[in-house]
Every structure is written in structure tokens, then in C-alpha cells.
GROMACS .gro file of C-alpha atoms in nm:
model
  410
    1MET     CA    1  -0.008  -0.014  -0.005
    2SER     CA    2   0.293   0.256   0.108
    3LYS     CA    3   0.444   0.191  -0.255
    4GLN     CA    4   0.111   0.266  -0.439
    5VAL     CA    5   0.064   0.596  -0.228
    6THR     CA    6   0.392   0.679  -0.325
    7GLU     CA    7   0.348   0.650  -0.717
    8GLN     CA    8   0.029   0.821  -0.691
    9PRO     CA    9   0.009   1.073  -0.414
   10GLN     CA   10  -0.226   1.321  -0.616
   11SER     CA   11  -0.518   1.059  -0.570
   12LEU     CA   12  -0.521   1.113  -0.196
   13LEU     CA   13  -0.733   1.428  -0.261
   14LEU     CA   14  -1.018   1.247  -0.449
   15LYS     CA   15  -1.173   0.995  -0.188
   16ASP     CA   16  -1.147   0.988   0.184
   17LYS     CA   17  -1.207   0.594   0.227
   18ASN     CA   18  -0.979   0.506  -0.061
   19PRO     CA   19  -0.666   0.661  -0.093
   20ILE     CA   20  -0.544   0.578  -0.450
   21SER     CA   21  -0.887   0.603  -0.594
   22ARG     CA   22  -0.874   0.802  -0.926
   23LYS     CA   23  -1.243   0.831  -0.990
   24THR     CA   24  -1.340   1.140  -1.133
   25VAL     CA   25  -1.570   1.375  -0.854
   26TYR     CA   26  -1.848   1.488  -1.101
   27PRO     CA   27  -2.050   1.675  -0.801
   28ILE     CA   28  -1.780   1.906  -0.742
   29LEU     CA   29  -1.685   1.957  -1.126
   30ILE     CA   30  -2.014   2.093  -1.183
   31ALA     CA   31  -2.088   2.258  -0.899
   32ILE     CA   32  -1.728   2.468  -0.963
   33SER     CA   33  -1.885   2.485  -1.347
   34ILE     CA   34  -2.175   2.660  -1.192
   35SER     CA   35  -2.004   2.881  -0.984
   36HIS     CA   36  -1.779   2.971  -1.282
   37LEU     CA   37  -2.078   3.003  -1.494
   38LEU     CA   38  -2.237   3.301  -1.203
   39ASN     CA   39  -1.869   3.450  -1.193
   40ASP     CA   40  -1.833   3.515  -1.558
   41ALA     CA   41  -2.195   3.611  -1.597
   42LEU     CA   42  -2.134   3.901  -1.356
   43GLN     CA   43  -1.833   3.964  -1.536
   44SER     CA   44  -1.974   3.980  -1.897
   45ILE     CA   45  -2.234   4.249  -1.793
   46ILE     CA   46  -1.952   4.489  -1.790
   47PRO     CA   47  -1.925   4.472  -2.189
   48ALA     CA   48  -2.287   4.412  -2.210
   49ILE     CA   49  -2.331   4.772  -2.089
   50TYR     CA   50  -2.082   4.939  -2.298
   51PRO     CA   51  -2.375   5.094  -2.510
   52VAL     CA   52  -2.570   5.218  -2.225
   53VAL     CA   53  -2.264   5.363  -2.016
   54LYS     CA   54  -2.131   5.531  -2.380
   55ASP     CA   55  -2.432   5.684  -2.388
   56THR     CA   56  -2.512   5.789  -2.053
   57PHE     CA   57  -2.146   5.969  -2.001
   58SER     CA   58  -2.057   6.044  -2.345
   59LEU     CA   59  -1.765   5.827  -2.336
   60SER     CA   60  -1.529   5.796  -2.665
   61PHE     CA   61  -1.439   5.459  -2.790
   62ALA     CA   62  -1.074   5.495  -2.639
   63GLN     CA   63  -1.254   5.561  -2.296
   64VAL     CA   64  -1.453   5.218  -2.351
   65GLY     CA   65  -1.158   5.073  -2.418
   66LEU     CA   66  -0.996   5.205  -2.049
   67ILE     CA   67  -1.291   5.041  -1.902
   68THR     CA   68  -1.190   4.688  -2.062
   69LEU     CA   69  -0.808   4.762  -1.970
   70THR     CA   70  -0.915   4.813  -1.603
   71PHE     CA   71  -1.099   4.548  -1.571
   72GLN     CA   72  -0.904   4.312  -1.741
   73LEU     CA   73  -0.591   4.450  -1.570
   74SER     CA   74  -0.734   4.398  -1.214
   75ALA     CA   75  -0.845   4.048  -1.305
   76SER     CA   76  -0.522   3.945  -1.427
   77ILE     CA   77  -0.232   4.095  -1.230
   78LEU     CA   78  -0.284   3.954  -0.918
   79GLN     CA   79  -0.395   3.582  -1.072
   80PRO     CA   80  -0.003   3.448  -1.091
   81PHE     CA   81   0.044   3.561  -0.723
   82VAL     CA   82  -0.286   3.419  -0.596
   83GLY     CA   83  -0.194   3.105  -0.752
   84LEU     CA   84   0.150   3.094  -0.649
   85TYR     CA   85   0.077   3.165  -0.299
   86THR     CA   86  -0.213   2.906  -0.284
   87ASP     CA   87   0.013   2.656  -0.428
   88ARG     CA   88   0.225   2.672  -0.105
   89LYS     CA   89  -0.109   2.762   0.141
   90PRO     CA   90  -0.444   2.659  -0.039
   91GLN     CA   91  -0.719   2.874   0.087
   92PRO     CA   92  -1.047   2.662   0.100
   93TYR     CA   93  -1.275   2.967   0.102
   94SER     CA   94  -1.110   3.241  -0.098
   95LEU     CA   95  -1.334   3.179  -0.392
   96ALA     CA   96  -1.620   3.321  -0.167
   97ILE     CA   97  -1.423   3.599  -0.053
   98GLY     CA   98  -1.327   3.699  -0.412
   99MET     CA   99  -1.717   3.668  -0.501
  100GLY     CA  100  -1.733   3.913  -0.207
  101PHE     CA  101  -1.544   4.194  -0.405
  102THR     CA  102  -1.732   4.107  -0.724
  103LEU     CA  103  -2.060   4.190  -0.540
  104VAL     CA  104  -1.917   4.517  -0.376
  105GLY     CA  105  -1.825   4.584  -0.729
  106LEU     CA  106  -2.163   4.554  -0.903
  107ILE     CA  107  -2.338   4.773  -0.615
  108PHE     CA  108  -2.108   5.068  -0.708
  109LEU     CA  109  -2.152   4.995  -1.063
  110SER     CA  110  -2.532   5.021  -1.027
  111ARG     CA  111  -2.484   5.377  -0.864
  112ALA     CA  112  -2.174   5.518  -1.031
  113PRO     CA  113  -2.226   5.871  -1.076
  114SER     CA  114  -1.908   5.940  -1.281
  115PHE     CA  115  -1.663   5.769  -1.540
  116GLU     CA  116  -1.421   5.732  -1.219
  117ILE     CA  117  -1.635   5.565  -1.026
  118LEU     CA  118  -1.755   5.307  -1.342
  119ILE     CA  119  -1.316   5.254  -1.346
  120LEU     CA  120  -1.338   5.162  -0.971
  121SER     CA  121  -1.657   4.951  -0.961
  122VAL     CA  122  -1.517   4.745  -1.292
  123ALA     CA  123  -1.172   4.710  -1.101
  124MET     CA  124  -1.365   4.546  -0.801
  125VAL     CA  125  -1.500   4.318  -1.016
  126GLY     CA  126  -1.185   4.225  -1.164
  127ILE     CA  127  -1.005   4.160  -0.818
  128GLY     CA  128  -1.289   3.937  -0.747
  129SER     CA  129  -1.208   3.742  -1.098
  130SER     CA  130  -0.828   3.755  -1.014
  131ILE     CA  131  -0.912   3.542  -0.672
  132PHE     CA  132  -1.159   3.324  -0.807
  133HIS     CA  133  -0.992   3.148  -1.131
  134PRO     CA  134  -0.618   2.990  -0.990
  135GLU     CA  135  -0.792   2.824  -0.672
  136ALA     CA  136  -1.092   2.722  -0.872
  137SER     CA  137  -0.876   2.567  -1.164
  138ARG     CA  138  -0.671   2.385  -0.901
  139MET     CA  139  -1.029   2.229  -0.744
  140ALA     CA  140  -1.112   2.136  -1.097
  141HIS     CA  141  -0.774   1.964  -1.156
  142MET     CA  142  -0.807   1.823  -0.801
  143ALA     CA  143  -1.125   1.662  -0.886
  144SER     CA  144  -1.061   1.547  -1.226
  145GLY     CA  145  -0.961   1.170  -1.156
  146GLY     CA  146  -0.652   1.206  -1.380
  147ARG     CA  147  -0.900   1.307  -1.670
  148ARG     CA  148  -0.757   1.677  -1.670
  149GLY     CA  149  -0.847   1.796  -2.015
  150MET     CA  150  -1.207   1.651  -1.951
  151ALA     CA  151  -1.216   1.867  -1.616
  152GLN     CA  152  -1.112   2.196  -1.741
  153SER     CA  153  -1.332   2.167  -2.005
  154ILE     CA  154  -1.663   2.125  -1.764
  155PHE     CA  155  -1.489   2.425  -1.566
  156GLN     CA  156  -1.437   2.634  -1.843
  157LEU     CA  157  -1.805   2.537  -1.997
  158GLY     CA  158  -1.964   2.714  -1.711
  159GLY     CA  159  -1.773   3.044  -1.757
  160ASN     CA  160  -1.797   3.039  -2.087
  161PHE     CA  161  -2.199   2.971  -2.067
  162GLY     CA  162  -2.242   3.211  -1.830
  163SER     CA  163  -2.039   3.500  -2.046
  164SER     CA  164  -2.294   3.411  -2.301
  165ILE     CA  165  -2.596   3.480  -2.088
  166GLY     CA  166  -2.487   3.789  -1.919
  167PRO     CA  167  -2.540   3.980  -2.251
  168LEU     CA  168  -2.859   3.849  -2.311
  169LEU     CA  169  -2.953   3.925  -1.920
  170ALA     CA  170  -2.827   4.278  -1.980
  171ALA     CA  171  -3.066   4.310  -2.299
  172LEU     CA  172  -3.357   4.213  -2.066
  173ILE     CA  173  -3.281   4.383  -1.767
  174ILE     CA  174  -3.039   4.668  -1.802
  175VAL     CA  175  -3.065   4.789  -2.152
  176PRO     CA  176  -3.467   4.869  -2.126
  177TYR     CA  177  -3.435   5.009  -1.784
  178GLY     CA  178  -3.120   5.182  -1.706
  179GLN     CA  179  -2.795   5.118  -1.509
  180SER     CA  180  -2.960   5.112  -1.181
  181ASN     CA  181  -3.080   4.765  -1.215
  182ILE     CA  182  -2.765   4.601  -1.230
  183ILE     CA  183  -2.836   4.596  -0.855
  184TRP     CA  184  -3.064   4.277  -0.934
  185PHE     CA  185  -2.737   4.095  -1.016
  186SER     CA  186  -2.631   4.116  -0.685
  187ALA     CA  187  -2.847   3.830  -0.592
  188LEU     CA  188  -2.640   3.644  -0.828
  189ALA     CA  189  -2.323   3.701  -0.636
  190LEU     CA  190  -2.502   3.628  -0.331
  191LEU     CA  191  -2.615   3.274  -0.456
  192ALA     CA  192  -2.258   3.230  -0.594
  193ILE     CA  193  -2.116   3.303  -0.246
  194ILE     CA  194  -2.342   3.001  -0.073
  195LEU     CA  195  -2.235   2.774  -0.355
  196LEU     CA  196  -1.875   2.881  -0.296
  197ILE     CA  197  -1.860   2.823   0.082
  198ASN     CA  198  -2.022   2.456   0.053
  199ILE     CA  199  -1.726   2.387  -0.243
  200GLY     CA  200  -1.492   2.522   0.020
  201GLY     CA  201  -1.590   2.279   0.286
  202TRP     CA  202  -1.507   1.978   0.024
  203TYR     CA  203  -1.181   2.167  -0.018
  204LYS     CA  204  -1.118   2.190   0.344
  205ARG     CA  205  -1.137   1.794   0.377
  206LYS     CA  206  -0.956   1.738   0.095
  207ILE     CA  207  -0.618   1.956   0.217
  208ARG     CA  208  -0.633   1.791   0.563
  209ILE     CA  209  -0.650   1.427   0.426
  210LYS     CA  210  -0.325   1.574   0.203
  211ALA     CA  211  -0.157   1.694   0.505
  212LYS     CA  212  -0.183   1.340   0.677
  213ARG     CA  213  -0.048   1.165   0.403
  214PRO     CA  214   0.231   1.396   0.260
  215GLY     CA  215   0.408   1.362  -0.102
  216LYS     CA  216   0.496   1.509  -0.400
  217GLU     CA  217   0.245   1.529  -0.626
  218ALA     CA  218   0.354   1.265  -0.917
  219SER     CA  219   0.408   1.384  -1.305
  220HIS     CA  220   0.244   1.213  -1.582
  221ALA     CA  221   0.424   1.380  -1.863
  222GLN     CA  222   0.733   1.332  -1.983
  223VAL     CA  223   1.064   1.540  -1.881
  224LEU     CA  224   1.185   1.824  -2.090
  225PRO     CA  225   1.466   2.005  -2.117
  226LYS     CA  226   1.442   2.335  -1.916
  227LYS     CA  227   1.503   2.506  -2.236
  228THR     CA  228   1.233   2.335  -2.396
  229ILE     CA  229   1.014   2.398  -2.119
  230ILE     CA  230   1.058   2.792  -2.143
  231PHE     CA  231   1.057   2.809  -2.513
  232SER     CA  232   0.688   2.628  -2.485
  233VAL     CA  233   0.544   2.899  -2.253
  234LEU     CA  234   0.635   3.150  -2.456
  235ILE     CA  235   0.472   2.963  -2.765
  236LEU     CA  236   0.196   2.946  -2.586
  237LEU     CA  237   0.157   3.288  -2.413
  238VAL     CA  238   0.181   3.418  -2.786
  239LEU     CA  239  -0.106   3.171  -2.902
  240ILE     CA  240  -0.278   3.327  -2.573
  241PHE     CA  241  -0.228   3.665  -2.755
  242SER     CA  242  -0.353   3.589  -3.052
  243LYS     CA  243  -0.669   3.437  -2.933
  244TYR     CA  244  -0.793   3.710  -2.661
  245ILE     CA  245  -0.690   3.984  -2.910
  246TYR     CA  246  -0.948   3.861  -3.158
  247LEU     CA  247  -1.139   3.748  -2.872
  248THR     CA  248  -1.178   4.097  -2.721
  249SER     CA  249  -1.242   4.249  -3.042
  250MET     CA  250  -1.551   4.035  -3.061
  251THR     CA  251  -1.686   4.080  -2.699
  252THR     CA  252  -1.591   4.451  -2.649
  253TYR     CA  253  -1.695   4.595  -2.982
  254TYR     CA  254  -1.927   4.360  -3.166
  255THR     CA  255  -2.218   4.544  -3.039
  256PHE     CA  256  -2.102   4.851  -3.210
  257TYR     CA  257  -1.967   4.703  -3.496
  258VAL     CA  258  -2.328   4.530  -3.604
  259ILE     CA  259  -2.468   4.856  -3.463
  260HIS     CA  260  -2.266   5.080  -3.668
  261LYS     CA  261  -2.241   4.900  -4.000
  262PHE     CA  262  -2.605   4.715  -4.042
  263GLY     CA  263  -2.808   5.006  -3.848
  264VAL     CA  264  -2.933   4.741  -3.555
  265SER     CA  265  -3.110   4.816  -3.226
  266VAL     CA  266  -2.898   4.773  -2.901
  267GLN     CA  267  -3.098   4.523  -2.802
  268ASP     CA  268  -3.079   4.319  -3.090
  269SER     CA  269  -2.708   4.419  -3.104
  270GLN     CA  270  -2.709   4.186  -2.743
  271VAL     CA  271  -2.867   3.910  -2.897
  272TYR     CA  272  -2.646   3.882  -3.183
  273LEU     CA  273  -2.348   3.899  -2.921
  274PHE     CA  274  -2.513   3.620  -2.730
  275ILE     CA  275  -2.521   3.404  -3.019
  276PHE     CA  276  -2.145   3.427  -3.056
  277LEU     CA  277  -2.071   3.385  -2.682
  278PHE     CA  278  -2.333   3.066  -2.648
  279SER     CA  279  -2.123   2.929  -2.966
  280ILE     CA  280  -1.797   2.987  -2.724
  281ALA     CA  281  -1.956   2.803  -2.428
  282ALA     CA  282  -2.093   2.515  -2.683
  283GLY     CA  283  -1.726   2.470  -2.838
  284THR     CA  284  -1.573   2.467  -2.477
  285ILE     CA  285  -1.634   2.100  -2.397
  286ILE     CA  286  -1.472   1.997  -2.715
  287GLY     CA  287  -1.109   2.068  -2.623
  288GLY     CA  288  -1.016   1.910  -2.328
  289PRO     CA  289  -1.177   1.567  -2.425
  290LEU     CA  290  -1.007   1.554  -2.739
  291GLY     CA  291  -0.656   1.654  -2.591
  292ASP     CA  292  -0.707   1.384  -2.338
  293LYS     CA  293  -0.750   1.148  -2.616
  294PHE     CA  294  -0.551   1.298  -2.951
  295GLY     CA  295  -0.281   1.521  -2.793
  296ARG     CA  296  -0.289   1.871  -2.680
  297LYS     CA  297  -0.050   2.027  -2.961
  298TYR     CA  298  -0.322   1.886  -3.234
  299VAL     CA  299  -0.652   2.027  -3.040
  300ILE     CA  300  -0.436   2.399  -3.007
  301TRP     CA  301  -0.326   2.391  -3.350
  302GLY     CA  302  -0.708   2.327  -3.517
  303SER     CA  303  -0.856   2.555  -3.247
  304ILE     CA  304  -0.686   2.881  -3.333
  305LEU     CA  305  -0.570   2.839  -3.679
  306GLY     CA  306  -0.881   2.678  -3.777
  307VAL     CA  307  -1.048   3.002  -3.704
  308ALA     CA  308  -0.844   3.197  -3.978
  309PRO     CA  309  -1.104   3.124  -4.269
  310PHE     CA  310  -1.379   3.260  -4.092
  311SER     CA  311  -1.223   3.553  -3.920
  312LEU     CA  312  -1.111   3.665  -4.307
  313LEU     CA  313  -1.461   3.638  -4.441
  314LEU     CA  314  -1.622   3.832  -4.156
  315PRO     CA  315  -1.523   4.202  -4.224
  316HIS     CA  316  -1.698   4.123  -4.593
  317ALA     CA  317  -2.030   3.955  -4.482
  318ASN     CA  318  -2.351   4.109  -4.469
  319LEU     CA  319  -2.562   4.043  -4.148
  320PHE     CA  320  -2.683   3.758  -4.177
  321TRP     CA  321  -2.385   3.588  -4.291
  322THR     CA  322  -2.171   3.804  -4.024
  323VAL     CA  323  -2.391   3.637  -3.753
  324ILE     CA  324  -2.366   3.276  -3.926
  325LEU     CA  325  -1.966   3.307  -3.917
  326THR     CA  326  -1.961   3.396  -3.547
  327ILE     CA  327  -2.073   3.066  -3.494
  328PRO     CA  328  -1.797   2.849  -3.617
  329ILE     CA  329  -1.546   3.134  -3.511
  330GLY     CA  330  -1.678   3.095  -3.141
  331VAL     CA  331  -1.668   2.708  -3.125
  332ILE     CA  332  -1.359   2.665  -3.282
  333LEU     CA  333  -1.192   2.933  -3.041
  334ALA     CA  334  -1.335   2.793  -2.770
  335SER     CA  335  -1.180   2.476  -2.783
  336ALA     CA  336  -0.797   2.623  -2.734
  337PHE     CA  337  -0.782   2.753  -2.400
  338SER     CA  338  -0.837   2.399  -2.196
  339ALA     CA  339  -0.589   2.271  -2.424
  340ILE     CA  340  -0.353   2.557  -2.360
  341LEU     CA  341  -0.418   2.549  -1.983
  342VAL     CA  342  -0.377   2.137  -1.937
  343TYR     CA  343  -0.070   2.132  -2.159
  344ALA     CA  344   0.100   2.424  -1.935
  345HIS     CA  345  -0.005   2.221  -1.628
  346GLU     CA  346   0.191   1.892  -1.781
  347LEU     CA  347   0.501   2.134  -1.836
  348PHE     CA  348   0.503   2.232  -1.471
  349PRO     CA  349   0.347   1.941  -1.244
  350GLY     CA  350   0.251   2.035  -0.922
  351LYS     CA  351   0.212   2.439  -0.984
  352VAL     CA  352  -0.144   2.385  -1.061
  353GLY     CA  353  -0.254   2.740  -0.919
  354MET     CA  354   0.080   2.899  -1.036
  355VAL     CA  355   0.027   2.790  -1.395
  356SER     CA  356  -0.346   2.882  -1.415
  357GLY     CA  357  -0.297   3.203  -1.280
  358LEU     CA  358  -0.027   3.269  -1.511
  359PHE     CA  359  -0.214   3.177  -1.813
  360PHE     CA  360  -0.550   3.336  -1.692
  361GLY     CA  361  -0.393   3.643  -1.594
  362PHE     CA  362  -0.207   3.698  -1.924
  363ALA     CA  363  -0.545   3.626  -2.095
  364PHE     CA  364  -0.727   3.851  -1.911
  365GLY     CA  365  -0.422   4.128  -1.955
  366MET     CA  366  -0.398   4.089  -2.335
  367ALA     CA  367  -0.780   4.130  -2.346
  368GLY     CA  368  -0.769   4.459  -2.188
  369ILE     CA  369  -0.419   4.585  -2.356
  370GLY     CA  370  -0.608   4.492  -2.670
  371SER     CA  371  -0.939   4.636  -2.623
  372ALA     CA  372  -0.779   4.985  -2.529
  373VAL     CA  373  -0.557   4.967  -2.845
  374LEU     CA  374  -0.829   4.856  -3.061
  375GLY     CA  375  -1.074   5.143  -2.913
  376GLY     CA  376  -0.816   5.409  -3.038
  377ILE     CA  377  -0.790   5.246  -3.324
  378ALA     CA  378  -1.146   5.279  -3.404
  379ASP     CA  379  -1.159   5.647  -3.301
  380ARG     CA  380  -0.884   5.733  -3.531
  381THR     CA  381  -1.018   5.507  -3.804
  382SER     CA  382  -1.339   5.288  -3.804
  383ILE     CA  383  -1.490   5.004  -3.596
  384GLU     CA  384  -1.484   4.822  -3.956
  385TYR     CA  385  -1.112   4.855  -3.963
  386VAL     CA  386  -1.069   4.709  -3.667
  387TYR     CA  387  -1.211   4.397  -3.768
  388GLU     CA  388  -1.009   4.390  -4.107
  389ILE     CA  389  -0.693   4.397  -3.912
  390CYS     CA  390  -0.819   4.194  -3.632
  391ALA     CA  391  -0.913   3.904  -3.929
  392TYR     CA  392  -0.531   3.782  -3.944
  393MET     CA  393  -0.492   3.744  -3.606
  394PRO     CA  394  -0.573   3.356  -3.591
  395LEU     CA  395  -0.317   3.290  -3.859
  396ILE     CA  396  -0.026   3.315  -3.575
  397GLY     CA  397  -0.190   2.976  -3.475
  398LEU     CA  398   0.102   2.861  -3.738
  399ILE     CA  399   0.403   2.857  -3.450
  400THR     CA  400   0.174   2.551  -3.275
  401ALA     CA  401   0.413   2.350  -3.506
  402PHE     CA  402   0.738   2.461  -3.291
  403LEU     CA  403   0.555   2.292  -2.983
  404PRO     CA  404   0.683   1.949  -2.867
  405ASN     CA  405   0.434   1.636  -2.821
  406ILE     CA  406   0.382   1.591  -2.453
  407LYS     CA  407   0.347   1.200  -2.422
  408THR     CA  408   0.182   1.160  -2.090
  409ARG     CA  409   0.131   0.848  -1.891
  410GLU     CA  410  -0.147   0.755  -1.681
   0.00000   0.00000   0.00000
């Protein structure tokens, strides 16, 4: 028995009565996914209300980009440090605390009388996100039973589905009745806090089991030279850059694009954004399991480079085909992140929190910087020009060819 425990100590976290069990804990994965859904639904309210606050505060596109930059930087800078700290000292109830920041940010956002208070409000929501993602990703890893790609896909599915319904809820509740109605979304934050406290109780029990049976987490990936690992991480970060610059062009400016180019109403534009974001949610579940079965590299390659034919056509399409093209763009693009994240986990066994924080943080940071830059470009040129230049971003996926093939052993 002692030999088995030494070989697979990470399985101690999965089941109290049978330390070497590697059974996937689906109730916990589903609960974490639901909490991710609530977290990201609340975050997605921010870009969904841009047309409202742009008119209310007479904002330029550059100022809209600054809101996204503030949100994304506050959601990104802390994440690697949160992950590094919780790798050493796990915090079972930190997710509930992070959701508390989001709750306060939403209350401020609903009452913001000025652009400065608006910036402060989105920063609070961003801080809540930075606390949430690294530790939630670790919980998904812990409950995976070895099916790490599948677990990350379930976790991401909740987040992406939440992101998709946020604009729809905003179109129904905020756009017709005004900014003050954001306060109603605080009920979702309270619900998430209750759920996260219960998940934290499960996590705390697993930490106690691990403390009683200490051991170094086993690696399931082949050992790579340090230079190869560093080079691989750089490639992954460039791919994240490509994915999230294009993604932020859609999430931040897609409503303005269809309003300006096709003359649709604000509410209709939110429905079109929902279609795109829902396609992302639908595609999320694909990447992880395919990566488990066929290899992460091939999924990463197909999910970023595969978007290029559709992104190149998008600026030249009419309204009908614009909406249709966003569906394969969302589905294909969505499968990338889970595969990239688990690939990075396999490069750094035992550093799930730090790696998750780094990649979530970098993704959010790139989205924020990209939004600010694209907003400035839109002000100087046009919103249509933004989509013409962003159409080429998925071609960066060609560099996936330089990633090593990581062979895992179960």
C-alpha cells in the first residue's frame, strides 16, 4: 500500500476511504462549473452595458477601451501571485471572498455617478475574478480523477456559458430600464457566495487528507529540458495573445460593429453577441476531451488556426452571414484554452495554481490591453477597420508547429 501511495499521491485528494482511487468527482466539477458560470455571467455584464454607459457618460471608444483595460488588468495582475501563494498555502474559502469583491463592485456599478466611479467599480469586479480563477482551476484539477482536459473543459464550460447569458440578461434587464438595474445581479453574487462556501468545505477536507499523507505530486508527463519548457511557455503565451486579441475584438466591440455597419438596435446587438458567446460555450467542452484522447498540441493547432478562414470572411459579409460566421468562430476558438492550460500544467507538474494564475492572468491582461488599443484604432479610423486587421490574428496559430509533443502516462 505504501508503494502505491508514493506513486500516485495526488489521488489522495479524491476520495477519503480509498486513497489511491482516481475516480472523477463529478458533483464537485459541476458545482465548480456552476460557480464559474455565475462568476463570468456577472463579469460579462460589464461589456454588455457599454452601449448604455457610452451614451450616459458620453464616452469615446478609447474610454470604453479604458474600462475594459481596467477590468482586465485588475483581473489579471493578481492571478499569478494568488496561484503561487495558494500552491503553498491553499485557501478553501478564498473563492467566496473573491465573490464578495464582485458583489461590492456590482453595487457600486449600479450607482456610479461618474466615469471615475465606473472605473473603480469594474476594478472591484476584476479583483474578485483574479481571486476566483487560480484556486477554482486547482479544485477542478483535484476533482478530475486524472481526466484533466475533460475537467478543465467542464470548468470552462460554466464560465463561457455564463459569459454568453450575461449580455442576454443585460438586454432584458439593464438596456430597457437603465444602469441602476445592475443591482438585481447582486442576488446572483450572493447565490455564488453560498455555493462557494460549500465547495470550500469539500476542499478543506481534501487538504486535511493531503496533510495526513504528505508526498510530492506525481508527474504524468515526460520530462523536458528546461530550455524546451521555457520555449514552449513562450509559444503558448503568444497563442493566448492571438486568441484573446481576436476574442476581445468580438466581446468588446461586436455590438458597436453590427450597430454601426448594419443599423441594428442595441437590444438586437446584444442578441447577436449572445449567439457568438453561446457558440463559445458550446465549443468549450470539445477541446479538453479531444486533448486527452489525441494530444493537446493538435487541438491547440486546430482551434486557433482553424478560425482563420472564417475571421478573414467576416469583415466582408452582410448581417446574416456575419451572424452565421460568428458561430464556427466561437465554437472553434473555444476549444483552445482548456488544451493550452492543461498542456501548461503538464509542463509544470505540481504548480497548478501558479500556472493557472499565469495563463488566466495573461489572457485577461491581453484582452484588456487589446481592447484599449483597438478602441484607439476605432476612434482614429473606424470600427470596421478594427475587424479587418483582427481577421489575421488567428494565422499566428501556425507557430503551434514548434510545440513539442508531450506524451502522458496514466
